[in-house]
Amino acid sequence: MSEASDAKHRRLQELVDDIVARLAKETERGEVADYIPELAKVDPNRFGMAIVPVDTGRAVVAGDGDVPFSIQSISKVFSLTLALEKVGEALWKRVNREPSGDPFNSIVQLEYEKGVPRNPFINAGAIVVADVIMEGLSPKDATNDMLGLCRRLAHDGSVYVDRNVARSERLTGARNRALAQFMAAEGNLRGSVEDVVTTYFNHCSIAMTCRQLATAGMYLACAGIPIGATDASINADRARRLMALMMTCGQYDASGEFAFRIGIPSKSGVGGGILAVMPGVASIAVWSPGLDAKGNSLLGTRALEELVRATGWSVFGRIPDRD
Ligand code: DON
């Protein structure tokens, strides 16, 4: 590594350490998700952050950045990637690409729109995506395919499915079953409701650390060319489109506010994680389990806001030479 890149790495590490230290003192941390009982057990004081810059590929990690957490809806980015790999553009006959403006688990639009979900990042959309991944496979194999993708992208074979979280979701997943039943009634589900939701719950129950997640997000930050590897299945066009959906739909009915405040594509999960990407520059993961009223990490969002303010990162025009 050159001196210049060492200095850059140190500056970014100092910045992230400072953000983590300041947010650690916050007392208003949001509410941990409790509608999935296993998630309610997570310590709200956890806080982790990791950034992998495209130019160095060297991870900057702070706080609890090496502690695994439930990625929940962040998995929807990876499952969409896998489904597109499997069926390509045909997927868009079964799920749309518009922001919903409704909560992630809402059912109201499904009836008006005849069982075709607004986008792949709300629960209904991700359930259709899970159905596509599962076609011709058992839930176990469809789960292993997703786990394989996450391990490959994270360059880490230790990524795992948290069986306790998956069980907890199965035991309390009436609402997701209702979404799946409704789509089955409209002819937009091929597998059995129980198999499809089992696959979906397993996808959501994948556990990753901020370091693993930020590394995995490099296929987006590098617009399809992971450092040190070539992955023909994830091309630049697809990466750009995934990020467009993250920008418009990644934070549910808070996506507009997030674009306004932070201005880079991201995807949140009710485990308190957020994966965010500054295209061509860096992949970022942050984890703080307390959520705001829309189900997005309260302090995770604050951390990203402070990060982009300090670095000048934004897809709406980058302020040069701030890093
Ligand atoms: O299906 C659910 O409700 C959860 N497994 C995932 C929801 C989620 O992460 C929404 N994100 N903010």
mmCIF file of C-alpha atoms and ligand atoms in Angstrom:
data_model
loop_
_atom_site.group_PDB
_atom_site.id
_atom_site.type_symbol
_atom_site.label_atom_id
_atom_site.label_comp_id
_atom_site.label_asym_id
_atom_site.label_seq_id
_atom_site.Cartn_x
_atom_site.Cartn_y
_atom_site.Cartn_z
ATOM 1 C CA MET A 1 0.000 0.000 0.000
ATOM 2 C CA SER A 2 1.259 3.493 -0.843
ATOM 3 C CA GLU A 3 1.691 6.215 1.757
ATOM 4 C CA ALA A 4 -1.173 8.182 0.191
ATOM 5 C CA SER A 5 -3.530 5.248 0.462
ATOM 6 C CA ASP A 6 -2.394 4.547 4.045
ATOM 7 C CA ALA A 7 -3.122 8.162 4.950
ATOM 8 C CA LYS A 8 -6.538 7.992 3.284
ATOM 9 C CA HIS A 9 -7.342 4.785 5.146
ATOM 10 C CA ARG A 10 -6.341 6.390 8.455
ATOM 11 C CA ARG A 11 -8.471 9.482 7.806
ATOM 12 C CA LEU A 12 -11.523 7.388 7.001
ATOM 13 C CA GLN A 13 -10.909 5.216 10.084
ATOM 14 C CA GLU A 14 -10.709 8.337 12.275
ATOM 15 C CA LEU A 15 -13.920 9.689 10.780
ATOM 16 C CA VAL A 16 -15.811 6.438 11.342
ATOM 17 C CA ASP A 17 -14.375 6.000 14.863
ATOM 18 C CA ASP A 18 -15.543 9.524 15.676
ATOM 19 C CA ILE A 19 -19.094 8.906 14.359
ATOM 20 C CA VAL A 20 -19.331 5.630 16.278
ATOM 21 C CA ALA A 21 -17.991 7.200 19.518
ATOM 22 C CA ARG A 22 -20.460 10.091 19.357
ATOM 23 C CA LEU A 23 -23.485 7.945 18.558
ATOM 24 C CA ALA A 24 -22.565 5.488 21.321
ATOM 25 C CA LYS A 25 -23.463 8.250 23.803
ATOM 26 C CA GLU A 26 -26.941 8.827 22.366
ATOM 27 C CA THR A 27 -29.753 7.888 24.697
ATOM 28 C CA GLU A 28 -32.559 8.185 22.113
ATOM 29 C CA ARG A 29 -31.851 4.989 20.138
ATOM 30 C CA GLY A 30 -35.284 4.057 18.711
ATOM 31 C CA GLU A 31 -37.162 0.822 19.395
ATOM 32 C CA VAL A 32 -35.846 -2.673 18.671
ATOM 33 C CA ALA A 33 -38.260 -4.632 16.427
ATOM 34 C CA ASP A 34 -40.373 -6.856 18.647
ATOM 35 C CA TYR A 35 -42.935 -8.247 16.206
ATOM 36 C CA ILE A 36 -40.309 -10.939 15.536
ATOM 37 C CA PRO A 37 -39.665 -12.034 19.176
ATOM 38 C CA GLU A 38 -36.106 -13.228 18.526
ATOM 39 C CA LEU A 39 -35.108 -9.748 17.295
ATOM 40 C CA ALA A 40 -36.432 -8.181 20.516
ATOM 41 C CA LYS A 41 -33.597 -9.929 22.394
ATOM 42 C CA VAL A 42 -30.886 -7.875 20.657
ATOM 43 C CA ASP A 43 -29.026 -5.287 22.780
ATOM 44 C CA PRO A 44 -30.112 -1.791 21.595
ATOM 45 C CA ASN A 45 -26.687 -0.399 22.523
ATOM 46 C CA ARG A 46 -24.935 -2.325 19.783
ATOM 47 C CA PHE A 47 -23.463 -0.125 17.084
ATOM 48 C CA GLY A 48 -21.280 -1.195 14.180
ATOM 49 C CA MET A 49 -20.037 0.368 11.000
ATOM 50 C CA ALA A 50 -17.838 -0.682 8.077
ATOM 51 C CA ILE A 51 -16.773 0.980 4.843
ATOM 52 C CA VAL A 52 -14.941 -0.604 1.920
ATOM 53 C CA PRO A 53 -13.597 2.061 -0.464
ATOM 54 C CA VAL A 54 -13.440 1.025 -4.120
ATOM 55 C CA ASP A 55 -9.935 2.398 -4.708
ATOM 56 C CA THR A 56 -8.160 0.576 -1.862
ATOM 57 C CA GLY A 57 -10.530 -2.330 -1.165
ATOM 58 C CA ARG A 58 -9.360 -2.069 2.475
ATOM 59 C CA ALA A 59 -12.192 -2.293 4.993
ATOM 60 C CA VAL A 60 -12.518 0.374 7.668
ATOM 61 C CA VAL A 61 -14.389 -1.204 10.600
ATOM 62 C CA ALA A 62 -15.522 0.334 13.894
ATOM 63 C CA GLY A 63 -17.556 -0.464 17.023
ATOM 64 C CA ASP A 64 -19.460 -3.753 16.691
ATOM 65 C CA GLY A 65 -18.614 -3.989 12.993
ATOM 66 C CA ASP A 66 -17.520 -7.621 13.363
ATOM 67 C CA VAL A 67 -20.615 -8.784 15.275
ATOM 68 C CA PRO A 68 -23.183 -10.696 13.158
ATOM 69 C CA PHE A 69 -26.758 -9.388 13.090
ATOM 70 C CA SER A 70 -29.950 -10.340 11.286
ATOM 71 C CA ILE A 71 -29.833 -8.652 7.871
ATOM 72 C CA GLN A 72 -33.638 -8.987 7.443
ATOM 73 C CA SER A 73 -34.828 -6.913 4.479
ATOM 74 C CA ILE A 74 -31.300 -6.113 3.315
ATOM 75 C CA SER A 75 -31.502 -9.704 1.995
ATOM 76 C CA LYS A 76 -34.022 -8.368 -0.550
ATOM 77 C CA VAL A 77 -31.135 -6.832 -2.521
ATOM 78 C CA PHE A 78 -29.360 -10.198 -2.691
ATOM 79 C CA SER A 79 -32.517 -12.208 -3.423
ATOM 80 C CA LEU A 80 -33.424 -9.816 -6.243
ATOM 81 C CA THR A 81 -29.907 -10.265 -7.642
ATOM 82 C CA LEU A 82 -30.341 -14.047 -7.520
ATOM 83 C CA ALA A 83 -33.820 -13.999 -9.103
ATOM 84 C CA LEU A 84 -32.621 -11.757 -11.944
ATOM 85 C CA GLU A 85 -29.731 -14.150 -12.460
ATOM 86 C CA LYS A 86 -32.247 -16.976 -12.708
ATOM 87 C CA VAL A 87 -35.033 -15.558 -14.903
ATOM 88 C CA GLY A 88 -33.729 -12.182 -16.135
ATOM 89 C CA GLU A 89 -36.199 -9.548 -17.304
ATOM 90 C CA ALA A 90 -39.148 -11.984 -17.083
ATOM 91 C CA LEU A 91 -39.194 -11.169 -13.359
ATOM 92 C CA TRP A 92 -40.720 -7.768 -14.130
ATOM 93 C CA LYS A 93 -43.968 -9.394 -15.284
ATOM 94 C CA ARG A 94 -44.547 -10.435 -11.677
ATOM 95 C CA VAL A 95 -43.298 -7.452 -9.694
ATOM 96 C CA ASN A 96 -43.259 -3.729 -10.461
ATOM 97 C CA ARG A 97 -40.596 -1.100 -9.899
ATOM 98 C CA GLU A 98 -42.458 1.791 -8.261
ATOM 99 C CA PRO A 99 -42.051 3.123 -4.719
ATOM 100 C CA SER A 100 -45.020 2.036 -2.639
ATOM 101 C CA GLY A 101 -45.366 4.953 -0.226
ATOM 102 C CA ASP A 102 -46.760 2.357 2.181
ATOM 103 C CA PRO A 103 -45.205 0.389 5.071
ATOM 104 C CA PHE A 104 -43.080 -2.653 4.155
ATOM 105 C CA ASN A 105 -45.724 -5.194 5.145
ATOM 106 C CA SER A 106 -48.796 -3.401 3.785
ATOM 107 C CA ILE A 107 -51.428 -5.384 1.908
ATOM 108 C CA VAL A 108 -53.676 -2.561 0.610
ATOM 109 C CA GLN A 109 -52.068 -2.000 -2.790
ATOM 110 C CA LEU A 110 -51.999 -5.723 -3.590
ATOM 111 C CA GLU A 111 -55.761 -5.854 -4.009
ATOM 112 C CA TYR A 112 -55.961 -2.759 -6.202
ATOM 113 C CA GLU A 113 -53.028 -3.971 -8.285
ATOM 114 C CA LYS A 114 -54.193 -7.575 -8.719
ATOM 115 C CA GLY A 115 -51.512 -9.352 -6.737
ATOM 116 C CA VAL A 116 -48.546 -7.720 -8.483
ATOM 117 C CA PRO A 117 -46.413 -6.051 -5.773
ATOM 118 C CA ARG A 118 -45.232 -2.473 -6.214
ATOM 119 C CA ASN A 119 -41.529 -3.338 -5.975
ATOM 120 C CA PRO A 120 -39.156 -6.179 -4.951
ATOM 121 C CA PHE A 121 -38.131 -4.500 -1.664
ATOM 122 C CA ILE A 122 -41.486 -4.555 0.111
ATOM 123 C CA ASN A 123 -42.393 -7.880 1.718
ATOM 124 C CA ALA A 124 -44.915 -8.874 -0.984
ATOM 125 C CA GLY A 125 -42.328 -8.235 -3.706
ATOM 126 C CA ALA A 126 -39.629 -10.207 -1.921
ATOM 127 C CA ILE A 127 -42.062 -13.108 -1.422
ATOM 128 C CA VAL A 128 -42.594 -13.272 -5.223
ATOM 129 C CA VAL A 129 -38.808 -13.051 -5.653
ATOM 130 C CA ALA A 130 -38.394 -15.972 -3.201
ATOM 131 C CA ASP A 131 -40.959 -17.934 -5.248
ATOM 132 C CA VAL A 132 -38.894 -17.311 -8.411
ATOM 133 C CA ILE A 133 -35.686 -18.437 -6.677
ATOM 134 C CA MET A 134 -37.467 -21.530 -5.353
ATOM 135 C CA GLU A 135 -38.984 -22.660 -8.653
ATOM 136 C CA GLY A 136 -37.822 -26.241 -9.256
ATOM 137 C CA LEU A 137 -36.067 -26.323 -5.858
ATOM 138 C CA SER A 138 -36.885 -27.197 -2.255
ATOM 139 C CA PRO A 139 -36.945 -24.360 0.337
ATOM 140 C CA LYS A 140 -33.670 -25.810 1.655
ATOM 141 C CA ASP A 141 -31.928 -25.582 -1.733
ATOM 142 C CA ALA A 142 -33.390 -22.110 -2.391
ATOM 143 C CA THR A 143 -31.999 -21.020 0.996
ATOM 144 C CA ASN A 144 -28.610 -22.534 0.210
ATOM 145 C CA ASP A 145 -28.490 -20.694 -3.123
ATOM 146 C CA MET A 146 -28.969 -17.382 -1.295
ATOM 147 C CA LEU A 147 -26.471 -18.274 1.391
ATOM 148 C CA GLY A 148 -23.991 -19.206 -1.345
ATOM 149 C CA LEU A 149 -24.441 -15.804 -3.013
ATOM 150 C CA CYS A 150 -23.993 -13.921 0.294
ATOM 151 C CA ARG A 151 -20.868 -15.935 1.155
ATOM 152 C CA ARG A 152 -19.417 -15.422 -2.316
ATOM 153 C CA LEU A 153 -20.061 -11.656 -2.283
ATOM 154 C CA ALA A 154 -18.794 -11.268 1.294
ATOM 155 C CA HIS A 155 -15.718 -13.404 0.487
ATOM 156 C CA ASP A 156 -16.512 -15.191 3.723
ATOM 157 C CA GLY A 157 -17.821 -18.735 4.176
ATOM 158 C CA SER A 158 -18.893 -18.066 7.775
ATOM 159 C CA VAL A 159 -22.080 -16.155 6.784
ATOM 160 C CA TYR A 160 -24.983 -18.215 8.187
ATOM 161 C CA VAL A 161 -28.761 -18.491 8.519
ATOM 162 C CA ASP A 162 -29.823 -17.781 12.117
ATOM 163 C CA ARG A 163 -32.201 -20.697 12.715
ATOM 164 C CA ASN A 164 -33.681 -19.100 15.852
ATOM 165 C CA VAL A 165 -34.682 -15.963 13.941
ATOM 166 C CA ALA A 166 -36.087 -18.076 11.087
ATOM 167 C CA ARG A 167 -38.180 -20.113 13.553
ATOM 168 C CA SER A 168 -39.364 -16.940 15.266
ATOM 169 C CA GLU A 169 -40.471 -15.511 11.892
ATOM 170 C CA ARG A 170 -42.282 -18.749 10.975
ATOM 171 C CA LEU A 171 -44.164 -18.698 14.285
ATOM 172 C CA THR A 172 -45.280 -15.073 13.944
ATOM 173 C CA GLY A 173 -45.501 -14.645 10.157
ATOM 174 C CA ALA A 174 -49.288 -14.441 9.720
ATOM 175 C CA ARG A 175 -49.064 -11.164 7.854
ATOM 176 C CA ASN A 176 -46.495 -12.464 5.365
ATOM 177 C CA ARG A 177 -48.620 -15.584 4.864
ATOM 178 C CA ALA A 178 -51.601 -13.296 4.163
ATOM 179 C CA LEU A 179 -49.582 -11.466 1.489
ATOM 180 C CA ALA A 180 -48.544 -14.805 -0.037
ATOM 181 C CA GLN A 181 -52.101 -16.193 0.084
ATOM 182 C CA PHE A 182 -53.407 -13.126 -1.638
ATOM 183 C CA MET A 183 -50.832 -13.358 -4.404
ATOM 184 C CA ALA A 184 -51.601 -17.083 -4.784
ATOM 185 C CA ALA A 185 -55.283 -16.181 -5.206
ATOM 186 C CA GLU A 186 -54.290 -13.769 -7.985
ATOM 187 C CA GLY A 187 -52.133 -16.412 -9.699
ATOM 188 C CA ASN A 188 -48.797 -14.741 -8.878
ATOM 189 C CA LEU A 189 -47.292 -17.595 -6.831
ATOM 190 C CA ARG A 190 -46.083 -20.961 -8.221
ATOM 191 C CA GLY A 191 -44.921 -22.715 -5.044
ATOM 192 C CA SER A 192 -47.034 -23.558 -1.997
ATOM 193 C CA VAL A 193 -47.573 -20.623 0.365
ATOM 194 C CA GLU A 194 -45.795 -22.426 3.213
ATOM 195 C CA ASP A 195 -42.736 -23.354 1.143
ATOM 196 C CA VAL A 196 -42.427 -19.852 -0.306
ATOM 197 C CA VAL A 197 -42.708 -18.053 3.037
ATOM 198 C CA THR A 198 -40.256 -20.536 4.611
ATOM 199 C CA THR A 199 -37.752 -19.629 1.897
ATOM 200 C CA TYR A 200 -38.468 -15.916 2.395
ATOM 201 C CA PHE A 201 -38.057 -16.163 6.203
ATOM 202 C CA ASN A 202 -34.763 -18.033 5.771
ATOM 203 C CA HIS A 203 -33.478 -15.326 3.435
ATOM 204 C CA CYS A 204 -34.379 -12.619 5.977
ATOM 205 C CA SER A 205 -32.699 -14.620 8.767
ATOM 206 C CA ILE A 206 -29.234 -14.558 7.218
ATOM 207 C CA ALA A 207 -26.780 -13.096 9.728
ATOM 208 C CA MET A 208 -23.848 -10.964 8.618
ATOM 209 C CA THR A 209 -21.434 -8.486 10.156
ATOM 210 C CA CYS A 210 -21.019 -4.905 8.916
ATOM 211 C CA ARG A 211 -17.629 -5.907 7.498
ATOM 212 C CA GLN A 212 -19.185 -8.807 5.542
ATOM 213 C CA LEU A 213 -22.103 -6.683 4.362
ATOM 214 C CA ALA A 214 -19.939 -3.776 3.208
ATOM 215 C CA THR A 215 -17.694 -6.242 1.370
ATOM 216 C CA ALA A 216 -20.743 -7.861 -0.234
ATOM 217 C CA GLY A 217 -21.993 -4.457 -1.400
ATOM 218 C CA MET A 218 -18.853 -4.017 -3.499
ATOM 219 C CA TYR A 219 -20.549 -5.678 -6.480
ATOM 220 C CA LEU A 220 -22.788 -2.602 -6.505
ATOM 221 C CA ALA A 221 -20.161 0.018 -5.609
ATOM 222 C CA CYS A 222 -17.903 -1.311 -8.372
ATOM 223 C CA ALA A 223 -20.902 -1.470 -10.760
ATOM 224 C CA GLY A 224 -20.545 -5.182 -11.209
ATOM 225 C CA ILE A 225 -16.827 -5.871 -10.952
ATOM 226 C CA PRO A 226 -15.905 -7.177 -7.470
ATOM 227 C CA ILE A 227 -12.295 -6.471 -6.540
ATOM 228 C CA GLY A 228 -10.068 -9.475 -7.057
ATOM 229 C CA ALA A 229 -12.734 -11.545 -8.792
ATOM 230 C CA THR A 230 -14.843 -11.511 -11.895
ATOM 231 C CA ASP A 231 -18.468 -12.431 -11.527
ATOM 232 C CA ALA A 232 -20.055 -12.553 -14.953
ATOM 233 C CA SER A 233 -23.526 -13.067 -13.508
ATOM 234 C CA ILE A 234 -23.631 -9.588 -11.962
ATOM 235 C CA ASN A 235 -23.056 -7.080 -14.710
ATOM 236 C CA ALA A 236 -22.796 -3.319 -14.526
ATOM 237 C CA ASP A 237 -26.257 -2.697 -16.020
ATOM 238 C CA ARG A 238 -27.853 -4.904 -13.409
ATOM 239 C CA ALA A 239 -25.905 -3.266 -10.581
ATOM 240 C CA ARG A 240 -27.047 0.175 -11.720
ATOM 241 C CA ARG A 241 -30.673 -0.939 -11.798
ATOM 242 C CA LEU A 242 -30.450 -2.539 -8.379
ATOM 243 C CA MET A 243 -29.111 0.737 -7.012
ATOM 244 C CA ALA A 244 -31.914 2.701 -8.729
ATOM 245 C CA LEU A 245 -34.409 0.521 -6.869
ATOM 246 C CA MET A 246 -32.490 0.947 -3.604
ATOM 247 C CA MET A 247 -32.661 4.721 -4.077
ATOM 248 C CA THR A 248 -36.391 4.817 -4.835
ATOM 249 C CA CYS A 249 -37.698 1.926 -2.695
ATOM 250 C CA GLY A 250 -34.925 0.874 -0.269
ATOM 251 C CA GLN A 251 -36.376 2.570 2.830
ATOM 252 C CA TYR A 252 -40.081 1.918 2.128
ATOM 253 C CA ASP A 253 -42.261 4.946 2.868
ATOM 254 C CA ALA A 254 -39.177 6.825 4.070
ATOM 255 C CA SER A 255 -37.296 6.467 0.752
ATOM 256 C CA GLY A 256 -37.953 10.069 -0.301
ATOM 257 C CA GLU A 257 -36.794 11.440 3.039
ATOM 258 C CA PHE A 258 -33.686 9.253 2.935
ATOM 259 C CA ALA A 259 -32.820 10.457 -0.597
ATOM 260 C CA PHE A 260 -33.289 14.026 0.593
ATOM 261 C CA ARG A 261 -31.170 13.682 3.723
ATOM 262 C CA ILE A 262 -28.510 11.224 2.586
ATOM 263 C CA GLY A 263 -28.649 10.970 -1.199
ATOM 264 C CA ILE A 264 -27.081 7.584 -1.852
ATOM 265 C CA PRO A 265 -28.804 4.236 -2.611
ATOM 266 C CA SER A 266 -29.442 2.076 0.433
ATOM 267 C CA LYS A 267 -31.453 -0.809 1.824
ATOM 268 C CA SER A 268 -32.586 -1.155 5.415
ATOM 269 C CA GLY A 269 -33.695 -4.114 7.515
ATOM 270 C CA VAL A 270 -35.659 -4.374 10.761
ATOM 271 C CA GLY A 271 -32.584 -5.954 12.368
ATOM 272 C CA GLY A 272 -31.280 -2.357 12.383
ATOM 273 C CA GLY A 273 -28.816 -2.750 9.519
ATOM 274 C CA ILE A 274 -28.454 -0.510 6.478
ATOM 275 C CA LEU A 275 -26.399 -1.259 3.386
ATOM 276 C CA ALA A 276 -25.568 1.933 1.483
ATOM 277 C CA VAL A 277 -23.545 2.433 -1.660
ATOM 278 C CA MET A 278 -21.732 5.431 -3.113
ATOM 279 C CA PRO A 279 -21.368 4.173 -6.719
ATOM 280 C CA GLY A 280 -17.759 3.978 -7.862
ATOM 281 C CA VAL A 281 -16.538 5.129 -4.433
ATOM 282 C CA ALA A 282 -17.485 2.916 -1.482
ATOM 283 C CA SER A 283 -19.790 0.317 0.027
ATOM 284 C CA ILE A 284 -20.998 1.062 3.558
ATOM 285 C CA ALA A 285 -22.765 -1.008 6.229
ATOM 286 C CA VAL A 286 -24.081 0.297 9.509
ATOM 287 C CA TRP A 287 -25.924 -1.464 12.340
ATOM 288 C CA SER A 288 -27.856 -0.026 15.260
ATOM 289 C CA PRO A 289 -30.847 -2.169 16.316
ATOM 290 C CA GLY A 290 -33.200 0.649 17.435
ATOM 291 C CA LEU A 291 -35.685 1.608 14.712
ATOM 292 C CA ASP A 292 -37.634 4.752 13.882
ATOM 293 C CA ALA A 293 -41.407 4.767 13.311
ATOM 294 C CA LYS A 294 -40.986 3.546 9.706
ATOM 295 C CA GLY A 295 -38.878 0.532 10.700
ATOM 296 C CA ASN A 296 -35.485 1.918 9.675
ATOM 297 C CA SER A 297 -32.456 2.167 11.975
ATOM 298 C CA LEU A 298 -32.618 5.500 13.804
ATOM 299 C CA LEU A 299 -28.931 5.926 14.603
ATOM 300 C CA GLY A 300 -27.837 4.034 11.479
ATOM 301 C CA THR A 301 -29.535 6.726 9.413
ATOM 302 C CA ARG A 302 -27.905 9.441 11.549
ATOM 303 C CA ALA A 303 -24.484 7.827 11.070
ATOM 304 C CA LEU A 304 -24.928 7.780 7.291
ATOM 305 C CA GLU A 305 -26.062 11.386 7.330
ATOM 306 C CA GLU A 306 -22.918 12.391 9.239
ATOM 307 C CA LEU A 307 -20.737 10.295 6.930
ATOM 308 C CA VAL A 308 -22.028 11.848 3.690
ATOM 309 C CA ARG A 309 -21.825 15.305 5.184
ATOM 310 C CA ALA A 310 -18.177 14.781 6.088
ATOM 311 C CA THR A 311 -17.162 13.105 2.818
ATOM 312 C CA GLY A 312 -19.402 14.972 0.371
ATOM 313 C CA TRP A 313 -20.722 11.660 -1.003
ATOM 314 C CA SER A 314 -24.013 11.951 -2.917
ATOM 315 C CA VAL A 315 -25.261 10.559 -6.220
ATOM 316 C CA PHE A 316 -26.685 14.005 -6.935
ATOM 317 C CA GLY A 317 -23.256 15.547 -7.469
ATOM 318 C CA ARG A 318 -20.176 14.747 -5.504
ATOM 319 C CA ILE A 319 -18.388 17.537 -3.676
ATOM 320 C CA PRO A 320 -14.765 16.755 -4.642
ATOM 321 C CA ASP A 321 -11.714 16.460 -2.392
ATOM 322 C CA ARG A 322 -13.471 16.360 0.919
ATOM 323 C CA ASP A 323 -12.062 12.961 1.789
HETATM 324 O O1 DON B 1 -40.956 -10.089 6.832
HETATM 325 C C1 DON B 1 -40.602 -9.306 7.706
HETATM 326 O O2 DON B 1 -41.399 -8.554 8.265
HETATM 327 C C2 DON B 1 -39.135 -9.286 8.077
HETATM 328 N N1 DON B 1 -38.559 -10.579 7.903
HETATM 329 C C3 DON B 1 -38.360 -8.319 7.252
HETATM 330 C C4 DON B 1 -38.891 -6.905 7.303
HETATM 331 C C5 DON B 1 -37.869 -5.858 7.187
HETATM 332 O O3 DON B 1 -36.702 -6.015 7.449
HETATM 333 C C6 DON B 1 -38.390 -4.536 6.846
HETATM 334 N N2 DON B 1 -37.324 -3.589 6.887
HETATM 335 N N3 DON B 1 -37.184 -2.535 7.396
#
